[in-house]
XYZ file of C-alpha atoms in Angstrom:
693
model
C 182.293 -26.028 240.316
C 183.843 -28.767 242.453
C 180.365 -30.317 242.706
C 180.218 -30.899 238.947
C 180.608 -34.406 237.606
C 183.771 -35.466 235.811
C 181.969 -35.499 232.462
C 180.677 -31.967 233.057
C 184.166 -30.762 233.967
C 185.652 -32.418 230.871
C 183.076 -30.732 228.652
C 183.648 -27.376 230.349
C 187.415 -27.703 229.916
C 187.143 -28.615 226.234
C 184.816 -25.653 225.650
C 187.123 -23.304 227.572
C 190.084 -24.375 225.433
C 188.074 -23.875 222.241
C 186.849 -20.441 223.390
C 190.405 -19.473 224.347
C 191.563 -20.311 220.829
C 188.850 -18.083 219.349
C 189.671 -15.260 221.768
C 193.352 -15.535 220.885
C 192.487 -15.064 217.216
C 190.326 -12.041 218.076
C 193.067 -10.540 220.271
C 195.632 -11.036 217.539
C 193.322 -9.410 214.951
C 192.452 -6.431 217.167
C 196.069 -5.839 218.109
C 197.072 -6.028 214.445
C 194.436 -3.451 213.532
C 195.475 -1.269 216.475
C 199.115 -1.378 215.359
C 198.098 -0.444 211.794
C 196.063 2.515 213.069
C 199.001 3.707 215.155
C 201.183 3.482 212.069
C 198.661 5.555 210.132
C 198.430 8.127 212.952
C 202.216 8.342 213.025
C 202.303 8.881 209.248
C 199.641 11.639 209.432
C 201.428 13.263 212.363
C 204.639 13.381 210.359
C 202.736 14.961 207.469
C 201.199 17.614 209.761
C 204.612 18.396 211.216
C 206.011 18.823 207.712
C 203.151 21.183 206.703
C 203.583 23.240 209.877
C 207.314 23.509 209.249
C 206.598 24.790 205.729
C 203.875 27.188 207.030
C 201.245 25.719 204.737
C 198.364 26.518 207.061
C 195.726 26.238 204.342
C 196.462 22.508 203.958
C 196.383 21.554 207.685
C 192.617 21.278 208.213
C 192.103 17.962 206.426
C 195.119 16.146 207.967
C 194.144 17.354 211.441
C 190.568 16.121 210.938
C 191.879 12.759 209.723
C 194.216 12.674 212.712
C 191.333 13.221 215.130
C 189.220 10.491 213.495
C 192.106 8.019 213.508
C 192.843 8.747 217.174
C 189.183 8.204 218.057
C 189.088 4.919 216.145
C 192.391 3.727 217.649
C 191.151 4.531 221.155
C 188.003 2.507 220.500
C 190.120 -0.362 219.192
C 192.290 -0.244 222.302
C 189.196 -0.310 224.494
C 187.933 -3.358 222.577
C 191.397 -4.916 222.844
C 191.519 -4.531 226.629
C 188.044 -6.083 226.852
C 189.165 -9.056 224.771
C 192.291 -9.376 226.890
C 190.127 -9.560 229.987
C 187.944 -12.174 228.319
C 190.865 -14.405 227.345
C 192.420 -14.091 230.813
C 189.052 -15.026 232.346
C 188.702 -17.989 230.002
C 192.287 -19.110 230.694
C 191.589 -18.786 234.415
C 188.485 -20.972 234.063
C 190.362 -23.517 231.970
C 193.229 -23.717 234.468
C 190.726 -24.243 237.269
C 189.051 -27.073 235.325
C 192.471 -28.658 234.720
C 193.300 -28.475 238.443
C 189.959 -29.996 239.495
C 190.160 -32.830 236.974
C 193.828 -33.500 237.689
C 193.275 -33.655 241.432
C 190.405 -36.096 240.938
C 192.415 -38.181 238.464
C 195.562 -38.490 240.578
C 194.195 -38.376 244.118
C 191.172 -40.601 243.484
C 191.250 -42.681 240.308
C 194.987 -43.371 240.066
C 195.244 -43.791 243.842
C 192.392 -46.320 243.765
C 194.049 -48.214 240.893
C 197.368 -48.352 242.753
C 195.644 -49.526 245.920
C 193.806 -52.291 244.061
C 197.078 -53.250 242.364
C 198.625 -53.535 245.840
C 195.782 -55.716 247.138
C 195.990 -57.928 244.042
C 199.376 -59.109 245.307
C 197.612 -60.842 248.198
C 194.998 -62.352 245.898
C 192.201 -59.756 245.903
C 190.652 -60.007 242.400
C 191.494 -57.162 240.006
C 190.332 -58.548 236.672
C 189.846 -55.168 234.970
C 193.301 -53.901 235.889
C 194.478 -53.273 232.319
C 191.186 -51.800 231.089
C 191.013 -49.486 234.089
C 194.575 -48.260 233.516
C 193.813 -47.650 229.832
C 190.861 -45.461 230.851
C 193.117 -43.555 233.243
C 195.644 -43.097 230.423
C 192.933 -41.537 228.252
C 192.298 -38.992 231.018
C 196.027 -38.250 231.330
C 196.269 -37.723 227.570
C 193.203 -35.466 227.556
C 194.531 -33.291 230.386
C 198.005 -33.109 228.849
C 196.581 -31.916 225.535
C 194.217 -29.380 227.114
C 196.908 -28.051 229.456
C 199.381 -27.701 226.602
C 196.912 -25.713 224.495
C 195.945 -23.412 227.368
C 199.613 -22.886 228.191
C 200.327 -22.108 224.542
C 197.542 -19.513 224.256
C 198.516 -17.916 227.585
C 202.154 -17.641 226.464
C 201.180 -16.320 223.041
C 198.872 -13.710 224.575
C 201.596 -12.629 226.983
C 204.073 -12.424 224.118
C 201.565 -10.412 222.083
C 201.089 -8.057 225.010
C 204.807 -7.480 225.560
C 205.632 -7.115 221.857
C 202.863 -4.648 221.140
C 202.944 -0.875 221.598
C 203.613 -0.215 225.275
C 200.936 1.914 226.910
C 201.598 2.963 230.452
C 198.300 1.914 232.024
C 197.653 -0.369 234.977
C 195.428 -2.692 232.928
C 198.247 -3.842 230.655
C 200.560 -4.455 233.621
C 197.965 -6.384 235.630
C 197.002 -8.428 232.548
C 200.637 -9.372 231.990
C 200.978 -10.323 235.659
C 197.827 -12.478 235.487
C 199.030 -14.231 232.342
C 202.398 -14.939 233.972
C 200.620 -16.427 236.991
C 198.464 -18.647 234.783
C 201.406 -19.930 232.728
C 203.255 -20.761 235.955
C 200.220 -22.626 237.313
C 199.735 -24.548 234.075
C 203.442 -25.432 233.976
C 203.287 -26.727 237.536
C 200.170 -28.772 236.767
C 201.673 -30.176 233.567
C 204.868 -31.162 235.331
C 202.920 -32.947 238.052
C 200.791 -34.657 235.401
C 203.829 -35.982 233.535
C 205.535 -37.057 236.771
C 202.456 -38.889 238.003
C 201.865 -40.505 234.618
C 205.041 -42.557 235.131
C 203.709 -45.619 236.960
C 204.685 -49.216 237.645
C 202.047 -50.942 235.520
C 203.272 -54.437 236.479
C 204.699 -54.686 239.980
C 207.574 -57.103 240.631
C 206.923 -60.044 242.910
C 206.684 -58.744 246.493
C 209.522 -61.042 247.587
C 212.611 -60.963 245.365
C 215.216 -63.699 245.542
C 218.857 -63.051 244.805
C 220.152 -64.743 241.652
C 216.588 -64.987 240.343
C 214.970 -63.043 237.507
C 212.094 -60.692 238.152
C 209.549 -59.198 235.765
C 208.218 -55.655 235.953
C 206.936 -52.914 233.644
C 206.644 -49.129 233.820
C 204.365 -46.946 231.694
C 204.147 -43.261 230.821
C 200.410 -42.642 230.800
C 200.436 -39.392 228.823
C 201.412 -41.492 225.801
C 202.603 -39.498 222.813
C 200.088 -36.640 223.020
C 202.842 -34.048 223.504
C 205.251 -35.654 221.059
C 207.240 -37.169 223.900
C 208.177 -40.283 221.950
C 210.637 -38.386 219.749
C 212.257 -36.902 222.862
C 212.686 -40.362 224.438
C 214.598 -41.896 221.517
C 217.972 -41.388 223.188
C 216.810 -41.971 226.759
C 216.870 -45.061 228.967
C 214.740 -46.233 231.858
C 217.039 -47.498 234.592
C 216.140 -49.518 237.675
C 218.006 -49.866 240.947
C 217.138 -51.274 244.355
C 217.084 -48.885 247.316
C 216.147 -49.017 250.999
C 212.469 -48.367 251.770
C 213.440 -45.691 254.314
C 215.056 -43.669 251.534
C 212.086 -44.341 249.260
C 209.879 -42.597 251.839
C 212.214 -39.600 251.986
C 212.275 -39.457 248.200
C 208.469 -39.516 247.996
C 208.258 -36.588 250.409
C 210.899 -34.644 248.413
C 213.190 -34.692 251.441
C 215.830 -36.374 249.330
C 216.917 -36.109 245.698
C 216.930 -39.296 243.660
C 220.477 -38.493 242.532
C 221.669 -38.735 246.142
C 220.205 -42.194 246.754
C 222.675 -45.054 246.603
C 221.773 -48.502 245.380
C 221.916 -51.235 248.031
C 222.299 -54.068 245.562
C 223.189 -55.022 242.009
C 220.733 -55.711 239.192
C 221.746 -57.181 235.853
C 220.053 -55.818 232.701
C 219.152 -52.701 234.656
C 217.980 -50.486 231.793
C 215.410 -50.638 229.003
C 214.001 -48.381 226.273
C 210.589 -46.729 226.329
C 208.675 -48.053 223.324
C 205.120 -47.601 222.094
C 203.053 -50.637 221.136
C 199.995 -50.930 218.919
C 197.704 -50.175 221.875
C 199.325 -46.789 222.446
C 201.173 -47.907 225.578
C 204.461 -46.071 226.129
C 206.232 -48.646 228.291
C 209.554 -50.177 229.303
C 209.447 -53.898 230.070
C 212.053 -55.536 232.301
C 211.828 -59.253 231.495
C 215.428 -60.356 231.975
C 216.567 -58.386 235.000
C 218.082 -60.306 237.889
C 218.890 -59.246 241.428
C 222.470 -60.494 241.617
C 223.496 -59.052 244.985
C 221.999 -57.357 248.021
C 224.095 -55.483 250.564
C 224.335 -56.284 254.281
C 222.933 -59.790 254.035
C 224.250 -62.725 256.007
C 223.558 -66.336 255.009
C 221.203 -68.303 257.270
C 222.644 -70.659 259.880
C 223.953 -73.928 258.548
C 221.249 -76.543 258.270
C 218.374 -74.041 258.425
C 217.256 -74.967 254.916
C 216.391 -78.469 256.043
C 213.773 -77.148 258.413
C 210.546 -76.228 256.666
C 209.471 -73.771 259.335
C 210.995 -70.328 259.582
C 213.776 -70.283 262.112
C 213.702 -67.369 264.527
C 217.387 -66.614 264.054
C 216.864 -66.226 260.292
C 213.958 -63.781 260.553
C 216.181 -60.800 261.314
C 217.557 -61.000 257.777
C 214.140 -60.120 256.336
C 213.180 -57.225 258.587
C 214.465 -54.753 255.966
C 212.131 -53.571 253.211
C 213.313 -52.328 249.830
C 211.923 -50.632 246.728
C 212.812 -50.497 243.052
C 213.545 -46.976 241.792
C 212.827 -46.416 238.086
C 214.241 -43.310 236.410
C 213.926 -41.912 232.883
C 216.947 -40.073 231.514
C 216.202 -36.304 231.558
C 214.370 -35.280 228.392
C 213.351 -31.989 226.795
C 209.688 -31.143 226.273
C 209.058 -28.184 224.007
C 210.024 -24.866 225.563
C 209.079 -25.956 229.081
C 212.520 -27.314 229.857
C 214.116 -30.594 230.838
C 212.054 -33.174 232.704
C 213.585 -35.550 235.248
C 210.975 -38.204 236.064
C 211.061 -41.221 238.378
C 208.725 -43.645 240.116
C 208.898 -46.314 242.813
C 207.654 -49.866 243.108
C 205.671 -50.978 246.123
C 207.834 -51.941 249.123
C 209.277 -55.412 248.721
C 211.358 -57.942 250.603
C 214.563 -59.671 249.535
C 215.653 -63.170 250.489
C 219.006 -64.818 249.939
C 217.902 -68.258 251.119
C 214.721 -70.315 250.849
C 214.410 -70.568 254.629
C 213.722 -66.803 254.750
C 210.732 -66.994 252.417
C 208.127 -67.626 255.099
C 209.091 -64.647 257.224
C 209.411 -62.363 254.189
C 205.996 -63.440 252.908
C 204.466 -62.785 256.324
C 205.836 -59.242 256.482
C 204.797 -58.412 252.932
C 201.257 -59.816 253.191
C 200.662 -57.580 256.214
C 201.945 -54.556 254.301
C 199.996 -55.273 251.113
C 196.779 -55.843 253.022
C 196.847 -53.062 255.598
C 199.456 -50.386 254.766
C 198.707 -47.285 252.710
C 199.751 -47.312 249.075
C 201.379 -43.923 249.639
C 204.594 -43.295 251.501
C 205.374 -40.744 254.178
C 208.555 -40.384 256.268
C 208.385 -41.747 259.779
C 205.190 -43.694 259.129
C 204.860 -47.281 260.263
C 202.699 -50.129 259.072
C 199.362 -50.668 260.795
C 200.232 -52.576 263.940
C 196.928 -54.323 264.734
C 193.772 -55.339 262.867
C 190.511 -57.106 263.606
C 190.051 -60.806 262.934
C 187.332 -59.953 260.393
C 189.796 -57.927 258.323
C 192.430 -60.625 258.628
C 190.064 -63.372 257.425
C 189.593 -61.653 254.053
C 193.349 -61.475 253.600
C 193.874 -65.129 254.523
C 191.128 -66.231 252.129
C 192.586 -64.333 249.181
C 196.196 -65.233 249.949
C 195.302 -68.915 250.323
C 193.680 -69.012 246.884
C 196.480 -67.026 245.234
C 199.321 -69.039 246.766
C 197.929 -72.561 246.412
C 196.038 -72.076 243.145
C 193.126 -73.948 244.744
C 189.588 -73.790 243.353
C 188.103 -74.561 246.761
C 188.233 -71.527 249.022
C 188.519 -71.457 252.786
C 185.058 -72.115 254.233
C 183.427 -70.549 257.266
C 184.247 -73.661 259.296
C 187.895 -73.433 258.169
C 188.044 -69.785 259.239
C 186.348 -70.595 262.528
C 189.058 -73.151 263.260
C 191.770 -70.652 262.288
C 190.246 -68.011 264.555
C 190.715 -70.318 267.535
C 194.456 -69.975 266.993
C 194.454 -66.176 267.330
C 191.247 -65.104 269.064
C 190.500 -65.718 272.725
C 187.225 -67.719 272.851
C 184.108 -66.436 274.633
C 185.490 -62.924 275.102
C 183.098 -60.247 273.756
C 185.657 -57.425 273.756
C 188.309 -58.925 271.494
C 191.654 -57.197 271.214
C 192.949 -56.483 267.704
C 195.467 -58.937 266.335
C 198.953 -57.489 266.166
C 201.547 -58.333 263.559
C 203.693 -59.737 266.359
C 200.901 -62.102 267.373
C 200.249 -63.003 263.736
C 203.799 -63.678 262.541
C 206.273 -63.595 265.434
C 204.749 -64.972 268.627
C 204.565 -68.738 269.175
C 201.131 -70.149 268.449
C 201.018 -71.866 271.833
C 203.371 -72.384 274.724
C 204.071 -75.966 273.665
C 205.123 -75.153 270.068
C 207.957 -73.093 268.589
C 206.238 -71.565 265.567
C 203.855 -68.669 264.924
C 200.403 -68.697 263.356
C 201.783 -67.450 260.046
C 204.558 -70.070 259.964
C 201.966 -72.780 260.566
C 199.503 -71.430 257.979
C 202.223 -70.737 255.380
C 203.582 -74.281 255.695
C 200.061 -75.671 255.183
C 199.708 -73.615 251.996
C 203.028 -75.013 250.762
C 201.886 -78.554 251.581
C 198.617 -78.127 249.666
C 200.297 -76.494 246.678
C 203.016 -79.116 246.343
C 201.322 -82.338 247.451
C 197.633 -82.111 248.307
C 195.966 -79.766 245.811
C 193.773 -82.513 244.313
C 192.757 -83.709 247.778
C 191.852 -80.160 248.802
C 189.913 -79.186 245.674
C 187.856 -82.391 245.666
C 186.959 -82.029 249.348
C 188.749 -85.231 250.364
C 190.899 -83.266 252.803
C 189.013 -81.788 255.774
C 192.247 -80.167 256.889
C 191.313 -77.475 259.375
C 189.860 -79.464 262.265
C 191.246 -80.255 265.692
C 192.269 -83.768 266.668
C 189.542 -83.886 269.310
C 186.787 -82.768 266.917
C 188.050 -85.172 264.256
C 187.897 -88.083 266.714
C 184.387 -87.157 267.811
C 183.142 -86.793 264.228
C 184.499 -90.204 263.211
C 183.127 -91.840 266.363
C 179.631 -90.524 265.618
C 179.681 -91.717 262.012
C 177.271 -94.536 261.085
C 180.034 -96.468 259.351
C 183.818 -96.747 259.753
C 185.586 -93.739 258.219
C 188.992 -92.142 258.071
C 189.790 -88.432 257.940
C 192.638 -86.215 256.717
C 193.587 -83.194 258.828
C 196.462 -80.752 259.272
C 198.638 -81.156 262.316
C 198.653 -78.248 264.764
C 201.746 -79.440 266.621
C 203.967 -79.623 263.540
C 204.237 -77.250 260.574
C 203.318 -78.342 257.067
C 202.114 -81.825 257.956
C 198.961 -83.877 257.322
C 197.679 -86.643 259.565
C 195.347 -89.575 258.868
C 192.775 -90.243 261.544
C 190.657 -93.402 261.627
C 188.547 -95.492 263.987
C 189.095 -99.161 264.854
C 187.179 -101.501 267.130
C 188.953 -103.029 270.114
C 188.453 -106.552 271.441
C 185.287 -105.454 273.227
C 183.807 -104.000 270.042
C 184.293 -100.430 271.226
C 185.283 -97.758 268.700
C 188.752 -96.348 269.313
C 190.108 -93.314 267.352
C 193.688 -93.319 266.088
C 195.754 -90.530 264.498
C 198.875 -91.366 262.529
C 202.008 -89.315 263.048
C 201.824 -86.391 260.572
C 203.455 -86.558 257.133
C 205.525 -83.657 255.827
C 206.370 -82.773 252.231
C 209.580 -84.768 252.617
C 207.604 -87.806 253.791
C 205.179 -87.514 250.887
C 208.098 -87.275 248.464
C 208.977 -90.834 249.475
C 205.419 -92.168 249.452
C 202.441 -90.104 248.334
C 199.342 -89.716 250.449
C 197.293 -91.770 247.980
C 199.861 -94.584 248.158
C 199.821 -94.480 251.942
C 196.038 -94.715 252.029
C 195.993 -97.528 249.474
C 198.700 -99.597 251.191
C 197.825 -99.161 254.872
C 196.382 -102.475 256.215
C 194.244 -100.709 258.833
C 192.545 -98.614 256.122
C 191.812 -101.500 253.736
C 188.655 -102.443 255.608
C 187.491 -98.837 255.890
C 185.423 -97.991 252.855
C 184.572 -94.369 253.440
C 186.535 -91.163 253.648
C 184.771 -88.904 256.143
C 181.905 -88.273 255.993
C 180.673 -90.628 253.250
C 182.993 -90.466 250.217
C 183.927 -93.770 248.624
C 187.625 -94.435 249.198
C 188.106 -96.561 246.079
C 186.457 -93.915 243.919
C 188.826 -91.335 245.368
C 191.891 -93.513 244.732
C 190.905 -94.015 241.092
C 191.781 -90.366 240.512
C 195.410 -91.327 241.012
C 196.767 -93.555 238.296
C 198.700 -96.704 238.966
C 201.986 -95.037 238.065
C 201.619 -92.611 240.984
C 200.682 -95.330 243.476
C 203.164 -97.941 242.214
C 206.231 -96.297 240.776
C 207.727 -98.464 238.100
C 206.707 -101.909 236.864
C 207.966 -105.428 237.549
C 210.509 -105.300 234.735
C 213.702 -103.317 235.089
C 216.521 -102.812 232.539
C 219.043 -103.240 235.357
C 217.786 -106.691 236.253
C 216.444 -105.584 239.620
C 212.832 -105.986 240.661
C 210.948 -103.052 242.192
C 210.319 -102.859 245.920
C 207.321 -101.172 247.486
C 206.950 -99.109 250.630
C 203.886 -100.065 252.640
C 202.525 -97.930 255.472
C 201.467 -99.856 258.572
C 199.782 -98.084 261.451
C 200.725 -99.071 265.014
C 197.421 -99.106 266.863
C 198.567 -100.600 270.152
C 198.550 -97.280 272.022
C 195.662 -94.910 272.339
C 196.251 -91.414 271.041
C 196.256 -88.391 273.268
C 194.479 -85.193 272.414
C 196.133 -81.810 272.521
C 194.323 -78.790 273.825
C 194.410 -75.533 271.921
C 195.506 -72.379 273.679
C 194.975 -69.071 271.970
C 195.338 -65.475 272.922
C 195.969 -61.966 271.671
C 198.065 -58.907 272.238
C 197.123 -55.344 273.022
C 196.598 -53.186 269.964
C 199.173 -50.648 268.890
C 198.260 -47.226 267.526
C 197.552 -47.212 263.830
C 199.495 -44.879 261.624
C 197.696 -42.290 259.545
C 199.203 -41.913 256.118
C 198.731 -39.376 253.402
C 196.602 -40.371 250.447
C 198.384 -38.401 247.777
C 201.796 -39.387 246.578
C 203.678 -38.488 243.480
C 207.213 -38.283 242.230
C 208.566 -34.759 241.784
C 211.532 -34.176 239.539
C 213.238 -31.181 238.010
C 212.554 -28.939 235.052
C 214.759 -26.226 233.585
C 212.597 -23.342 232.416
C 213.675 -21.066 229.580
C 212.083 -17.707 228.824
C 208.320 -17.430 228.290
C 208.732 -16.214 224.688
C 206.983 -18.403 222.131
C 206.865 -18.236 218.346
C 203.727 -16.409 217.146
C 204.452 -16.340 213.430
C 206.565 -14.245 211.094
C 203.670 -12.151 209.751
C 202.543 -10.905 213.144
C 206.103 -10.362 214.332
C 206.771 -8.304 211.223
C 203.612 -6.295 211.837
C 204.533 -5.600 215.457
C 208.018 -4.449 214.502
C 206.752 -2.174 211.719
C 209.130 0.661 210.908
C 206.355 3.164 211.423
C 206.558 2.596 215.200
C 210.312 2.385 215.574
C 210.395 5.872 217.002
C 207.532 5.140 219.421
C 209.302 2.814 221.813
C 208.561 4.943 224.854
C 205.275 4.775 226.743
C 204.569 8.476 226.368
C 205.094 8.420 222.589
C 202.322 5.843 222.038
C 199.931 7.720 224.298
C 200.715 11.013 222.524
C 199.799 9.368 219.230
C 196.357 8.543 220.631
C 195.719 12.191 221.483
C 194.288 14.011 224.510
C 191.024 12.046 224.363
C 192.723 8.743 225.258
C 192.147 7.505 228.816
C 194.373 4.734 230.265
C 192.453 1.596 231.273
C 191.887 0.629 234.891
C 193.214 -2.509 236.568
C 192.020 -5.802 235.081
C 189.808 -8.101 237.122
C 191.652 -10.268 239.687
C 192.089 -13.955 238.875
C 189.687 -16.526 240.266
C 191.381 -18.554 243.004
C 192.575 -21.980 241.835
C 193.135 -24.614 244.506
C 196.580 -26.103 243.907
C 197.015 -27.349 247.464
C 197.309 -30.921 246.204
C 200.431 -29.749 244.341
C 201.667 -27.118 246.783
C 201.628 -29.573 249.689
C 204.947 -30.785 248.324
C 208.253 -28.977 248.207
C 208.057 -26.901 245.039
C 211.795 -26.356 244.971
C 212.043 -29.831 243.500
C 209.954 -28.842 240.489
C 212.204 -26.387 238.731
C 215.895 -25.743 238.357
C 216.742 -22.289 237.027
C 219.960 -21.849 235.106
């Protein structure tokens, strides 16, 4: 059955539920007829006893014949009833198995895949059909919830019918009751897991939260209102609090109760209501929440904010990961009990100062790209990856962060690889997180690869996006290669490249002829964001005397055509007239070309790989449910029939069997239940599922 397609399993489950309904009606009808026959037998028996007491032997033949016929018919009815009981138990067993197979596939595969793609989307991997895919998953949750509820209802009703009816001391009735109890327990466990797993973070918060800044997030209950949950959530709230990631792992593995977890920070507007919109989404949206405080945080060293690169002594403040814990107030669901449901956001970082952003972003990009979407205690993030895997992450993150239309090219990635990969070595070592984000890029610089790359992304986003998108900025090229390319050009050119000795800086390279007519390359000292705040790159190019005679931007783009993209207001701030009576001054960039530039060699290397952690694929949030008795309402008419006064004196097992006469034979044991694989549920601590009172 596990080899069947999802559509085949859905059809089989729907048919099993429909057949179970029909079998329930047949069981109810047969048991009603059986009870009526027992009443009639009891009435005839009383009449025979009365005739015998009055010694009216001549009138006993007809009642005794009627008694024998009624006993024969009642025995046949009971035989038919036990057959129908076996059929409904078999059908319930099949239905429960279909529910388990579909639920395992839905949660372990489809929902897991959606969560993983949601995680990767935070580093820029496209996930355009995110909402449509989640809506399809919600339809499956709603379908399973409805089918489970109906199967659970028919199992409980059948069990109630069995226990209310005339008690016959045969092994079949006892084994049937035991099987029905097992099935209701399995369906309850599956339904609880379904509801728990349907509570998801549909919109993740930003992976790096800043104190005193708002964040936006949303949680959804994917079973919708199929079980009438909306009316039970009227007086409930969804609360959010920030907790340590270490405790989030313990919570996910049911090694810790959510009530025992303490918040490590303060969030304003920390609760919302679950509401249903016109699309059928049962969701709580946090649009005005703000992280106002985080515990155990020290401010960065004085003056660190002025430095664009990430200072080493600030990085320790962002080594700690956190998570947002969302919790719905306990709510009642039918007769199943009280549900206590929670869910967790993806791990996130918290910064209290802008200078920590680079390091926090580096840690979180590594997690989003390479860590499992599930949590397990004691697990660690993947320590080392190949350059090929890292290139995909850098490409997506670059596009997401900068908003650029132009993606990183193969030549860009080749240049980046020189920073992390040892050249001409066939057996390359994997790139560790330490090498990527902690270790200095070279011996002669004091920043890591990630600090350098992150600062370049900031520079492009804030100052050079137009240059990058239009291809005017070569960017990722070494000083030596830039000089050689300009020297080999057929006409004088200048070139824009990123510095590799300073973070977040762009340099202008150009070629001039010396007194002997020889071409000499020059590279201006790099410009940072702060420099470009004072005078934009376009203004610097337009005003530099050495560049006025150079017509082409490497390789052959017309400089004047490029400058026309920038209006006169950007190049010349303000006009000649001023309301204060002052005239405007202008900053002009002049290049000092008296000294020849020196080239800087690139040194790259790698670290030994660390073992990768193996993490569990399945994760879900267990809660608690208080279970009442299994008794369910089966209608006044049937209850009245089962408690008919004609059987009041037949409460004992032997009395019912004596009514059926010497020809009645107790039924054998019912067929054992088909095994249902609930290992995907039982792998967790079941003590967290239920709380008996």
